[in-house]
PDB file of C-alpha atoms and ligand atoms in Angstrom:
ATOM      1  CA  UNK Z  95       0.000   0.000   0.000  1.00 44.00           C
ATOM      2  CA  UNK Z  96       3.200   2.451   0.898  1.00 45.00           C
ATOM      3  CA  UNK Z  97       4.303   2.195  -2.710  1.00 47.00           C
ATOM      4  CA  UNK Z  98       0.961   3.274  -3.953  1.00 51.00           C
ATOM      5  CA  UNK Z  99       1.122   6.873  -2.244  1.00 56.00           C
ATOM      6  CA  UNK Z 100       4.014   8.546  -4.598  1.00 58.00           C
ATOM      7  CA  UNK Z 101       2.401   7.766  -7.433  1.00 68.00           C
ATOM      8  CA  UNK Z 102      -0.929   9.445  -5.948  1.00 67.00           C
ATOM      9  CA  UNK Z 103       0.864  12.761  -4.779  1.00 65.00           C
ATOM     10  CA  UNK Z 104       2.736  12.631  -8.673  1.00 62.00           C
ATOM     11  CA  UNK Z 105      -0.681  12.449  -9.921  1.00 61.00           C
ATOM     12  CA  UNK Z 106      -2.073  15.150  -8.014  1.00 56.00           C
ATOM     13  CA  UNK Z 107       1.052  17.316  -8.893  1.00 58.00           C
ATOM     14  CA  UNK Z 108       0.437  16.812 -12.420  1.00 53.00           C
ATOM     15  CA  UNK Z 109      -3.508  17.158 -12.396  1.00 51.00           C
ATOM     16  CA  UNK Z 110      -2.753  21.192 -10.829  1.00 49.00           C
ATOM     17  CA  UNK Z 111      -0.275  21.758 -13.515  1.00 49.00           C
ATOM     18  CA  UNK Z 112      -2.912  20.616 -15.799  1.00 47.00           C
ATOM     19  CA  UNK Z 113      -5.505  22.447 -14.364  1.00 46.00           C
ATOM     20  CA  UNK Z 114      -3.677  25.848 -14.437  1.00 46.00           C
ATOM     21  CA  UNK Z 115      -1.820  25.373 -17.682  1.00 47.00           C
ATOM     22  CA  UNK Z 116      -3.768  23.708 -20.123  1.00 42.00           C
ATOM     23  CA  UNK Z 117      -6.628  26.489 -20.400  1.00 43.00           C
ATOM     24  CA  UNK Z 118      -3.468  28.997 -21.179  1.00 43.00           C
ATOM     25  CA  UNK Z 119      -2.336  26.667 -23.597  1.00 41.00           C
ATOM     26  CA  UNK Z 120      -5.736  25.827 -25.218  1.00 46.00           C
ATOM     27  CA  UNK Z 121      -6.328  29.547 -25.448  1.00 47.00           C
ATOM     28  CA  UNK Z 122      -2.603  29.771 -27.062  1.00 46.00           C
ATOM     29  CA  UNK Z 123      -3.878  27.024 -29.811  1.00 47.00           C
ATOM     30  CA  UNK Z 124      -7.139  28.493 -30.209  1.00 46.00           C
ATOM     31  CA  UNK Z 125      -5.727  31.954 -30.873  1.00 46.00           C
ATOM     32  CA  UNK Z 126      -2.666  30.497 -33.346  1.00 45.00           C
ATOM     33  CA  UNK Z 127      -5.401  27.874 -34.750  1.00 46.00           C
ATOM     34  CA  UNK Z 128      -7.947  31.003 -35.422  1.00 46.00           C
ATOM     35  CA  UNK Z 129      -4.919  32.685 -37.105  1.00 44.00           C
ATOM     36  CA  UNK Z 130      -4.379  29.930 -39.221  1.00 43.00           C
ATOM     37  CA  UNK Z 131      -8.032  29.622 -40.598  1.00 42.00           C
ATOM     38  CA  UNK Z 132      -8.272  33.227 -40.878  1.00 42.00           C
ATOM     39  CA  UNK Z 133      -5.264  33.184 -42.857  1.00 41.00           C
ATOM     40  CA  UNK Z 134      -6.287  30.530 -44.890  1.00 39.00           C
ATOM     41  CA  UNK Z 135      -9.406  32.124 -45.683  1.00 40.00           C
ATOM     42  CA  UNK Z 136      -7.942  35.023 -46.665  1.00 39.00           C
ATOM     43  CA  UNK Z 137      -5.567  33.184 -49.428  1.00 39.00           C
ATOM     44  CA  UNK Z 138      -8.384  30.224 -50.417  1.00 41.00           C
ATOM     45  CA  UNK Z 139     -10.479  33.792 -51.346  1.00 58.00           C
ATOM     46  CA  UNK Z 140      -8.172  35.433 -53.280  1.00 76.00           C
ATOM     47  CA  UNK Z 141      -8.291  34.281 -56.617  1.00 94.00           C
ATOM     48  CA  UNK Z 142      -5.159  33.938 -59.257  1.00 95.00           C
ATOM     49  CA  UNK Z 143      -4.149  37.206 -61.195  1.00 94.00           C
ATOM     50  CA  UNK Z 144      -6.367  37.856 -64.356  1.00 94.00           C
ATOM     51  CA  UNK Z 145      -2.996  37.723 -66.147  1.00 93.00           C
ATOM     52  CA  UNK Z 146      -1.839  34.647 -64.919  1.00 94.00           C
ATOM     53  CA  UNK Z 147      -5.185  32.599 -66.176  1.00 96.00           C
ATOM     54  CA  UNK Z 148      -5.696  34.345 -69.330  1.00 95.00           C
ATOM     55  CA  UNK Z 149      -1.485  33.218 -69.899  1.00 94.00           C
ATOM     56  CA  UNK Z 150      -2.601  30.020 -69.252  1.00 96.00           C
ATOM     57  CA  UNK Z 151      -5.349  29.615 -71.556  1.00 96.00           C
ATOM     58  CA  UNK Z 152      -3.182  31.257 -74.100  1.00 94.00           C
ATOM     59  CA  UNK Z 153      -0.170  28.756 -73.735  1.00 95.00           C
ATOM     60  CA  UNK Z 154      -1.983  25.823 -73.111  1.00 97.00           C
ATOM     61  CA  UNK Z 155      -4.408  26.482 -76.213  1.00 96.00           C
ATOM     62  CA  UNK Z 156      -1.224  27.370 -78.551  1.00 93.00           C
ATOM     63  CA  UNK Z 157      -2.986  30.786 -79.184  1.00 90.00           C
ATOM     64  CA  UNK Z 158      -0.261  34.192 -79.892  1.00 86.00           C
ATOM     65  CA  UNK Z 159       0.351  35.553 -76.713  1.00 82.00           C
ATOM     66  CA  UNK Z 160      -0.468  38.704 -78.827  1.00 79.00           C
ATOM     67  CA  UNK Z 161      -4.277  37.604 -79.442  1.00 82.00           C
ATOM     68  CA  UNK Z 162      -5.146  40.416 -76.883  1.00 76.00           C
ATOM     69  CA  UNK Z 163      -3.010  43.188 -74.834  1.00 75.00           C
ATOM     70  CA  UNK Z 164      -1.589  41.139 -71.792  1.00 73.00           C
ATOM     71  CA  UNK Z 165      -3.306  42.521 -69.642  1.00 78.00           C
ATOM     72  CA  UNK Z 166      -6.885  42.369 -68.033  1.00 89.00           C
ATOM     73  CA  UNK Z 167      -8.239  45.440 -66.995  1.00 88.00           C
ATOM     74  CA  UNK Z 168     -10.216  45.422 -63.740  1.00 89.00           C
ATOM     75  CA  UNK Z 169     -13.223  48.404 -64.497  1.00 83.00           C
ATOM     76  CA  UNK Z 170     -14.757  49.543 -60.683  1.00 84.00           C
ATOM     77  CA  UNK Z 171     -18.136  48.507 -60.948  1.00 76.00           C
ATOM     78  CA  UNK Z 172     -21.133  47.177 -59.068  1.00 75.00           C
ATOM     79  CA  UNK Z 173     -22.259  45.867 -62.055  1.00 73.00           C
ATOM     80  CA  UNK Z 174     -21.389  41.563 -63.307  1.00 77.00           C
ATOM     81  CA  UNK Z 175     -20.301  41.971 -66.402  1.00 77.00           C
ATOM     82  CA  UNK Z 176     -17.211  41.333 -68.758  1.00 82.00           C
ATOM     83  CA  UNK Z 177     -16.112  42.880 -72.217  1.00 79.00           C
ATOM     84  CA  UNK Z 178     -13.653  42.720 -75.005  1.00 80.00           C
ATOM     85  CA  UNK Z 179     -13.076  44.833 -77.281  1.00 75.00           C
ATOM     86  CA  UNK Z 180     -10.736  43.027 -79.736  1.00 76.00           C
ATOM     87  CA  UNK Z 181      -7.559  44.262 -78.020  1.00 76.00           C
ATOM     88  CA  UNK Z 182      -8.190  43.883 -74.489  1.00 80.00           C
ATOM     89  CA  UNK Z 183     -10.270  42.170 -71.740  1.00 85.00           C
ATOM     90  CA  UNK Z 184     -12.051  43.940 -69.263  1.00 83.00           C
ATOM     91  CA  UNK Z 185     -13.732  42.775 -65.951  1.00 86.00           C
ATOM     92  CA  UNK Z 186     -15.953  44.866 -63.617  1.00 83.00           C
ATOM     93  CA  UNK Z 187     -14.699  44.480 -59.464  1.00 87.00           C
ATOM     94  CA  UNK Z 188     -18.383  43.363 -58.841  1.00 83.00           C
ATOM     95  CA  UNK Z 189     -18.109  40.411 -61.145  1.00 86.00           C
ATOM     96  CA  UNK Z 190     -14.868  39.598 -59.978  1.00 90.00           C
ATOM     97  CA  UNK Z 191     -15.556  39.636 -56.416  1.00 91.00           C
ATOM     98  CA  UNK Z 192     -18.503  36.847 -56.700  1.00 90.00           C
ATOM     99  CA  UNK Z 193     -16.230  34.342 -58.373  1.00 94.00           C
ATOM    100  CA  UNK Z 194     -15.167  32.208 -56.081  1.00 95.00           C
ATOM    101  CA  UNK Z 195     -12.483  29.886 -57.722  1.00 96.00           C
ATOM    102  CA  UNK Z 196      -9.596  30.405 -60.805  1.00 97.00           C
ATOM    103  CA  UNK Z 197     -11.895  28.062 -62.773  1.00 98.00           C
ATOM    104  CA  UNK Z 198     -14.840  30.515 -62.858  1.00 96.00           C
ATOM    105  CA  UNK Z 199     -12.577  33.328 -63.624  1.00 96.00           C
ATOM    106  CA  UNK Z 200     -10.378  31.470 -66.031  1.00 97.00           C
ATOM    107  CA  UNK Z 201     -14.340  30.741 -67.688  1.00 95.00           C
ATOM    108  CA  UNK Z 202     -15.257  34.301 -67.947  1.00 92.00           C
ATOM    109  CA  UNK Z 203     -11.815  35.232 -69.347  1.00 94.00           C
ATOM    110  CA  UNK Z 204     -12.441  32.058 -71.630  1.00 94.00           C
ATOM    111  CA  UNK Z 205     -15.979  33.624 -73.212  1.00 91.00           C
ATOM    112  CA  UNK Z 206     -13.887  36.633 -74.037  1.00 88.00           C
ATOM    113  CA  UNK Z 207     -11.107  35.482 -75.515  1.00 90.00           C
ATOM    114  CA  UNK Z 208     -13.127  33.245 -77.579  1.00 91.00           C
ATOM    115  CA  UNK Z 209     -14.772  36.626 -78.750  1.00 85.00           C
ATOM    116  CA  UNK Z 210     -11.389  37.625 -79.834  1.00 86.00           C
ATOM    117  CA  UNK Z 211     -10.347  34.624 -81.722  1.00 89.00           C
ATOM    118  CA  UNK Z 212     -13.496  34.532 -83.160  1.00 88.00           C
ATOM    119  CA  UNK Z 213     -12.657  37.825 -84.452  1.00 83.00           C
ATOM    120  CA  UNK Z 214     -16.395  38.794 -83.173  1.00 79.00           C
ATOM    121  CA  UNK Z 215     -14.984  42.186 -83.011  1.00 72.00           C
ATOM    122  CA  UNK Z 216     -14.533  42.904 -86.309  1.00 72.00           C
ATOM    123  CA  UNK Z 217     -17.641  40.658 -87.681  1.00 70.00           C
ATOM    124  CA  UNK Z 218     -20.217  42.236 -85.902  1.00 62.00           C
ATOM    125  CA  UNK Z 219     -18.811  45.878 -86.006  1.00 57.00           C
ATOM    126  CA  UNK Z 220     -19.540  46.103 -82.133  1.00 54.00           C
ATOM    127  CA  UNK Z 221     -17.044  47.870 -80.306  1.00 52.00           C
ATOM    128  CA  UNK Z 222     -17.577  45.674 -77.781  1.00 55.00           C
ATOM    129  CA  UNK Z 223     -18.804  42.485 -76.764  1.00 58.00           C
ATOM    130  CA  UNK Z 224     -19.724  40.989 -72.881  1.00 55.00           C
ATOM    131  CA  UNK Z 225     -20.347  38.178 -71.167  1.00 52.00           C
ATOM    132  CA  UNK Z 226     -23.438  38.854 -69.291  1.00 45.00           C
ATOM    133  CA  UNK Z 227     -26.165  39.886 -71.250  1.00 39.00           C
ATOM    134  CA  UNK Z 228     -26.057  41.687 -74.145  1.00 36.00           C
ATOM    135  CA  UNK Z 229     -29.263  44.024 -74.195  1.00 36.00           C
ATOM    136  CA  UNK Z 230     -29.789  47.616 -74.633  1.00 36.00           C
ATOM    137  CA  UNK Z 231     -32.466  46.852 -71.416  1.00 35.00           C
ATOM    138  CA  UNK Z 232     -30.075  45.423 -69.150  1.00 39.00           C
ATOM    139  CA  UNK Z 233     -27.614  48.161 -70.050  1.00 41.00           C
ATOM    140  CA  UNK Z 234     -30.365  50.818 -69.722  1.00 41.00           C
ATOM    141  CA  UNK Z 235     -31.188  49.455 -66.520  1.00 41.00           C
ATOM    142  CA  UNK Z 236     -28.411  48.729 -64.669  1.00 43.00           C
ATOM    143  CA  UNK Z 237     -25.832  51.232 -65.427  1.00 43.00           C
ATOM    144  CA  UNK Z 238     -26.180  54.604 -64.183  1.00 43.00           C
ATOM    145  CA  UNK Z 239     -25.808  56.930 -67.184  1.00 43.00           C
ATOM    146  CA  UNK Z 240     -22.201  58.249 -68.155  1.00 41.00           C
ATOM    147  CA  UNK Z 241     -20.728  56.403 -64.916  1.00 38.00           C
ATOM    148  CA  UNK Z 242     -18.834  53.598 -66.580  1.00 37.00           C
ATOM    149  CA  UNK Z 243     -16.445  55.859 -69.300  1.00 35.00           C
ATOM    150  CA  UNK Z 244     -18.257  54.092 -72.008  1.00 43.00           C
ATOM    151  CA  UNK Z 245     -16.295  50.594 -71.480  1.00 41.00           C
ATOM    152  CA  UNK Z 246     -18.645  48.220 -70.255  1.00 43.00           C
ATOM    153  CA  UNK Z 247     -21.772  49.609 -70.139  1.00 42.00           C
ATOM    154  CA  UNK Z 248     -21.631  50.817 -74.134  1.00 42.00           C
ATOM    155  CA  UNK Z 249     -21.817  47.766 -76.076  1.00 42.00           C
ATOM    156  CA  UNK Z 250     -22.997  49.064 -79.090  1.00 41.00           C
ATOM    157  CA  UNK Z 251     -26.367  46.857 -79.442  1.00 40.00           C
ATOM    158  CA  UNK Z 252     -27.916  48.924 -81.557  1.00 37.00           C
ATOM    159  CA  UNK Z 253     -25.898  47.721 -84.234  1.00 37.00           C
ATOM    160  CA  UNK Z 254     -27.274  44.139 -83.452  1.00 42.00           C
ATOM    161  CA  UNK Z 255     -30.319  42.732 -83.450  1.00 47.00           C
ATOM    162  CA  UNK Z 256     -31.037  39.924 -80.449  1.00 55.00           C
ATOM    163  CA  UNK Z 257     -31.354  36.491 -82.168  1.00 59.00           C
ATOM    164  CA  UNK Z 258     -27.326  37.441 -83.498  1.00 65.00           C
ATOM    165  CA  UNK Z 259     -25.695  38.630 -80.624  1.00 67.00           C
ATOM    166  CA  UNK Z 260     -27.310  35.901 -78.974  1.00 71.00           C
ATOM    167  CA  UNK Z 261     -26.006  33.415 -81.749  1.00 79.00           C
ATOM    168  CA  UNK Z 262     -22.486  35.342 -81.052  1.00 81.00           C
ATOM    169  CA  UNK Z 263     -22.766  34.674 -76.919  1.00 82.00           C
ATOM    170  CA  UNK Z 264     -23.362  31.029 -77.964  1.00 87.00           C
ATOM    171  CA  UNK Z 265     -20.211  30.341 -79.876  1.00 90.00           C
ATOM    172  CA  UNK Z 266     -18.208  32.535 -77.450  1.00 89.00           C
ATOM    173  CA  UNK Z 267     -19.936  30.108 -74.780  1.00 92.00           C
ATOM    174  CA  UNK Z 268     -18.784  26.572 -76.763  1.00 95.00           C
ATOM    175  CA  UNK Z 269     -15.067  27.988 -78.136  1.00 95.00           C
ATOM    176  CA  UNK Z 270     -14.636  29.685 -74.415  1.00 95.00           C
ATOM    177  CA  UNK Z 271     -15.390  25.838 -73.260  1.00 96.00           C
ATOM    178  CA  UNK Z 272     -12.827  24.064 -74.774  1.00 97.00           C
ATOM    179  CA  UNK Z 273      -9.900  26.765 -74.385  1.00 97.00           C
ATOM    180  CA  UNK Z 274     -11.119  26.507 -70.784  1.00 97.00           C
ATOM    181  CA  UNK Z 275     -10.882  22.588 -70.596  1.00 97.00           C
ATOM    182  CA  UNK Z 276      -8.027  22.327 -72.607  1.00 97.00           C
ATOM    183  CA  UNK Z 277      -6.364  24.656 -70.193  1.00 98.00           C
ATOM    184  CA  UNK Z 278      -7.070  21.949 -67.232  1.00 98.00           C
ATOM    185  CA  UNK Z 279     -10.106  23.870 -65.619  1.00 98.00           C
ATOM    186  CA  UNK Z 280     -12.601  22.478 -64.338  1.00 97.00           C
ATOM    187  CA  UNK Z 281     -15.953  22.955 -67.162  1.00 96.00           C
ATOM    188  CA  UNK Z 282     -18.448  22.795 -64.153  1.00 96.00           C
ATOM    189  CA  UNK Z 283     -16.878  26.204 -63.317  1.00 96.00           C
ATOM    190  CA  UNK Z 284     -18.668  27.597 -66.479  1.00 94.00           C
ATOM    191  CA  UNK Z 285     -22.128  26.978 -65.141  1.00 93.00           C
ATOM    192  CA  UNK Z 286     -21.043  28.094 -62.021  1.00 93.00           C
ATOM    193  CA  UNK Z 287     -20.342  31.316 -63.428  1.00 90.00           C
ATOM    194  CA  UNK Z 288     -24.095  31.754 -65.022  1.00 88.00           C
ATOM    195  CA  UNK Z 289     -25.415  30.379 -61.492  1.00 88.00           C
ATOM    196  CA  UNK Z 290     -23.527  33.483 -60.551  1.00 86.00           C
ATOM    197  CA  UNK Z 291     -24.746  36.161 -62.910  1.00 82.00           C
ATOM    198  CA  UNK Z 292     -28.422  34.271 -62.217  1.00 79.00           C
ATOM    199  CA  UNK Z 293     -28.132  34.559 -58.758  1.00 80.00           C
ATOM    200  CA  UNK Z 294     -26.828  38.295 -58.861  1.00 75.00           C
ATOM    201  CA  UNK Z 295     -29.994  39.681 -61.164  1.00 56.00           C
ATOM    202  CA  UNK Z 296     -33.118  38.973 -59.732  1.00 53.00           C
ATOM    203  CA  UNK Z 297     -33.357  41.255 -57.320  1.00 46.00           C
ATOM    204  CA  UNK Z 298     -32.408  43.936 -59.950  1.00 43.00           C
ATOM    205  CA  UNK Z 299     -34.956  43.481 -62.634  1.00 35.00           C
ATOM    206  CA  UNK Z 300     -36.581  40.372 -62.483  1.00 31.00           C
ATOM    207  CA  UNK Z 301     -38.666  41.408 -65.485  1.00 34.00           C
ATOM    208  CA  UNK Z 302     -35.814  41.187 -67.874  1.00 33.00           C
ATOM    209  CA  UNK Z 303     -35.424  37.777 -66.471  1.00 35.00           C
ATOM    210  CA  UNK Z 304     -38.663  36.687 -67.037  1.00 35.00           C
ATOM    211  CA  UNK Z 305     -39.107  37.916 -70.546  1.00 38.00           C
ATOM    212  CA  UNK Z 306     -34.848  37.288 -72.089  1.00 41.00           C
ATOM    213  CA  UNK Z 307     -33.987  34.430 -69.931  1.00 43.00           C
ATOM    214  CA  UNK Z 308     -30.463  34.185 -71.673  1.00 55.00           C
ATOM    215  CA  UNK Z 309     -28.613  32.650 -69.126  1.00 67.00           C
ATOM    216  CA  UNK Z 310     -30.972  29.702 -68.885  1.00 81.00           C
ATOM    217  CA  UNK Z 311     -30.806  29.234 -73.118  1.00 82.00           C
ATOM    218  CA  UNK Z 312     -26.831  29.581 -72.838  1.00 84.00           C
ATOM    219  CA  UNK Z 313     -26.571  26.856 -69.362  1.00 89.00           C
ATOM    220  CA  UNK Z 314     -28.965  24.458 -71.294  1.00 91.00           C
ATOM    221  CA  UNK Z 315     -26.363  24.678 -74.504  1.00 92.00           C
ATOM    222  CA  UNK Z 316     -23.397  23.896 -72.599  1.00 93.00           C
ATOM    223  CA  UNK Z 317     -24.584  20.971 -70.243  1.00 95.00           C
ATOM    224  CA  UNK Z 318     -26.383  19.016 -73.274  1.00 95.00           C
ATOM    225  CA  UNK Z 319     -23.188  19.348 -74.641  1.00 95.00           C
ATOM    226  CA  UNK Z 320     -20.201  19.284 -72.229  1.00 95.00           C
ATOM    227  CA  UNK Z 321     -22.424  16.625 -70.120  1.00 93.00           C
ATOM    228  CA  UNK Z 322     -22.370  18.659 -67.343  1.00 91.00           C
ATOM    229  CA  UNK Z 323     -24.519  18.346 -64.351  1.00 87.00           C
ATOM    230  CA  UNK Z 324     -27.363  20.970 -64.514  1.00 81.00           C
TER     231      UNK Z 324
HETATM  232 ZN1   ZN A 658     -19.840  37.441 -74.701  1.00 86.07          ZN
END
């Protein structure tokens, strides 16, 4: 029974050290472990430089580097939207800060480019061409007049009529698609975007929604024929 006591008071000894160290130390790990995830957030959010995935798509899709300027310009905007205008790409802050992953931006950038190797540009005489929607409504609606410089917001739909720059969205859609997959992205990314823009409009004018549901026509196109999941 003697040799059982040492043991007890060792036991005790190390039960108070317990006691008054371990909530310091789980507080310690808590704060370095809340650092961490913070952290972590903060880089999973970020997303890749513009540059970077449009260099990508480029090189992995043998197109010139020189198929547009280098860069991608990043417009200030509440707005979703995305443009080319032949030369260079251009992406409004409110679009880009919904995407959530370098495969929905390296989509949007892929829609665009395609615009540009389609030479859409110079075929349709726009000045410009976008990703989201492109109708005189939508940019009626949604842009406050002479705010946006004239980049995004004029896309010069008057020259078009609907049923082509809808054709034109299309084949943006399908070439954008395969410079994106080719590229290694993941193609469920491309839905993800229009889940995006979707999401992002209702509240807006659900009107337009109801009576040019684009997004739906241009989703429907790519999942028959990607086989993605709807
Ligand atoms: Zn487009």
């Amino acid at each position: 029974m003697s040799c059982s006591k040492p043991p007890l008071y060792i036991a005790i000894a190390l039960l108070l050290v317990l006691l008054v160290q371990t909530p310091v130390a789980t507080a310690q790990q808590r704060t370095t472990v809340q650092g961490q995830i913070q952290q972590q957030a903060t880089v999973t959010s970020r997303l890749s430089s513009p540059d970077v995935i449009l260099l990508r798509l480029k090189t992995r899709n043998n197109l010139p580097l020189n198929i547009t300027t280098p860069e991608v310009q990043v417009q200030q905007a509440d707005f979703l939207n995305a443009a080319t205008n032949g030369q260079s790409i251009l992406i409004t802050t409110g679009l880009l800060n919904r995407l959530k992953t370098d495969d929905q931006l390296a989509f949007v950038l892929s829609h665009e480019l395609a615009h540009v190797a389609l030479n859409h540009i110079q075929k349709t005489q726009m000045r410009r061409v976008g990703l989201t929607l492109l109708d005189q409504v939508v940019v009626n609606r949604v842009l406050p007049q002479g705010t946006v410089g004239g980049l995004l917001g004029d896309v010069g739909l008057s020259l078009l009529d609907k049923r082509f720059s809808r054709n034109v969205e299309f084949q943006a859609d399908d070439l954008g698609m395969q410079l994106h997959t080719k590229a290694g992205y993941n193609p469920e990314a491309a839905i993800q975007v229009f889940r995006i823009l979707q999401a992002a409009s209702p509240n807006r004018m659900p009107e337009f929604l109801q009576s040019h549901p684009i997004s739906d026509s241009r989703i429907r196109m790519l999942v028959q024929k990607y086989k993605l999941a709807y």
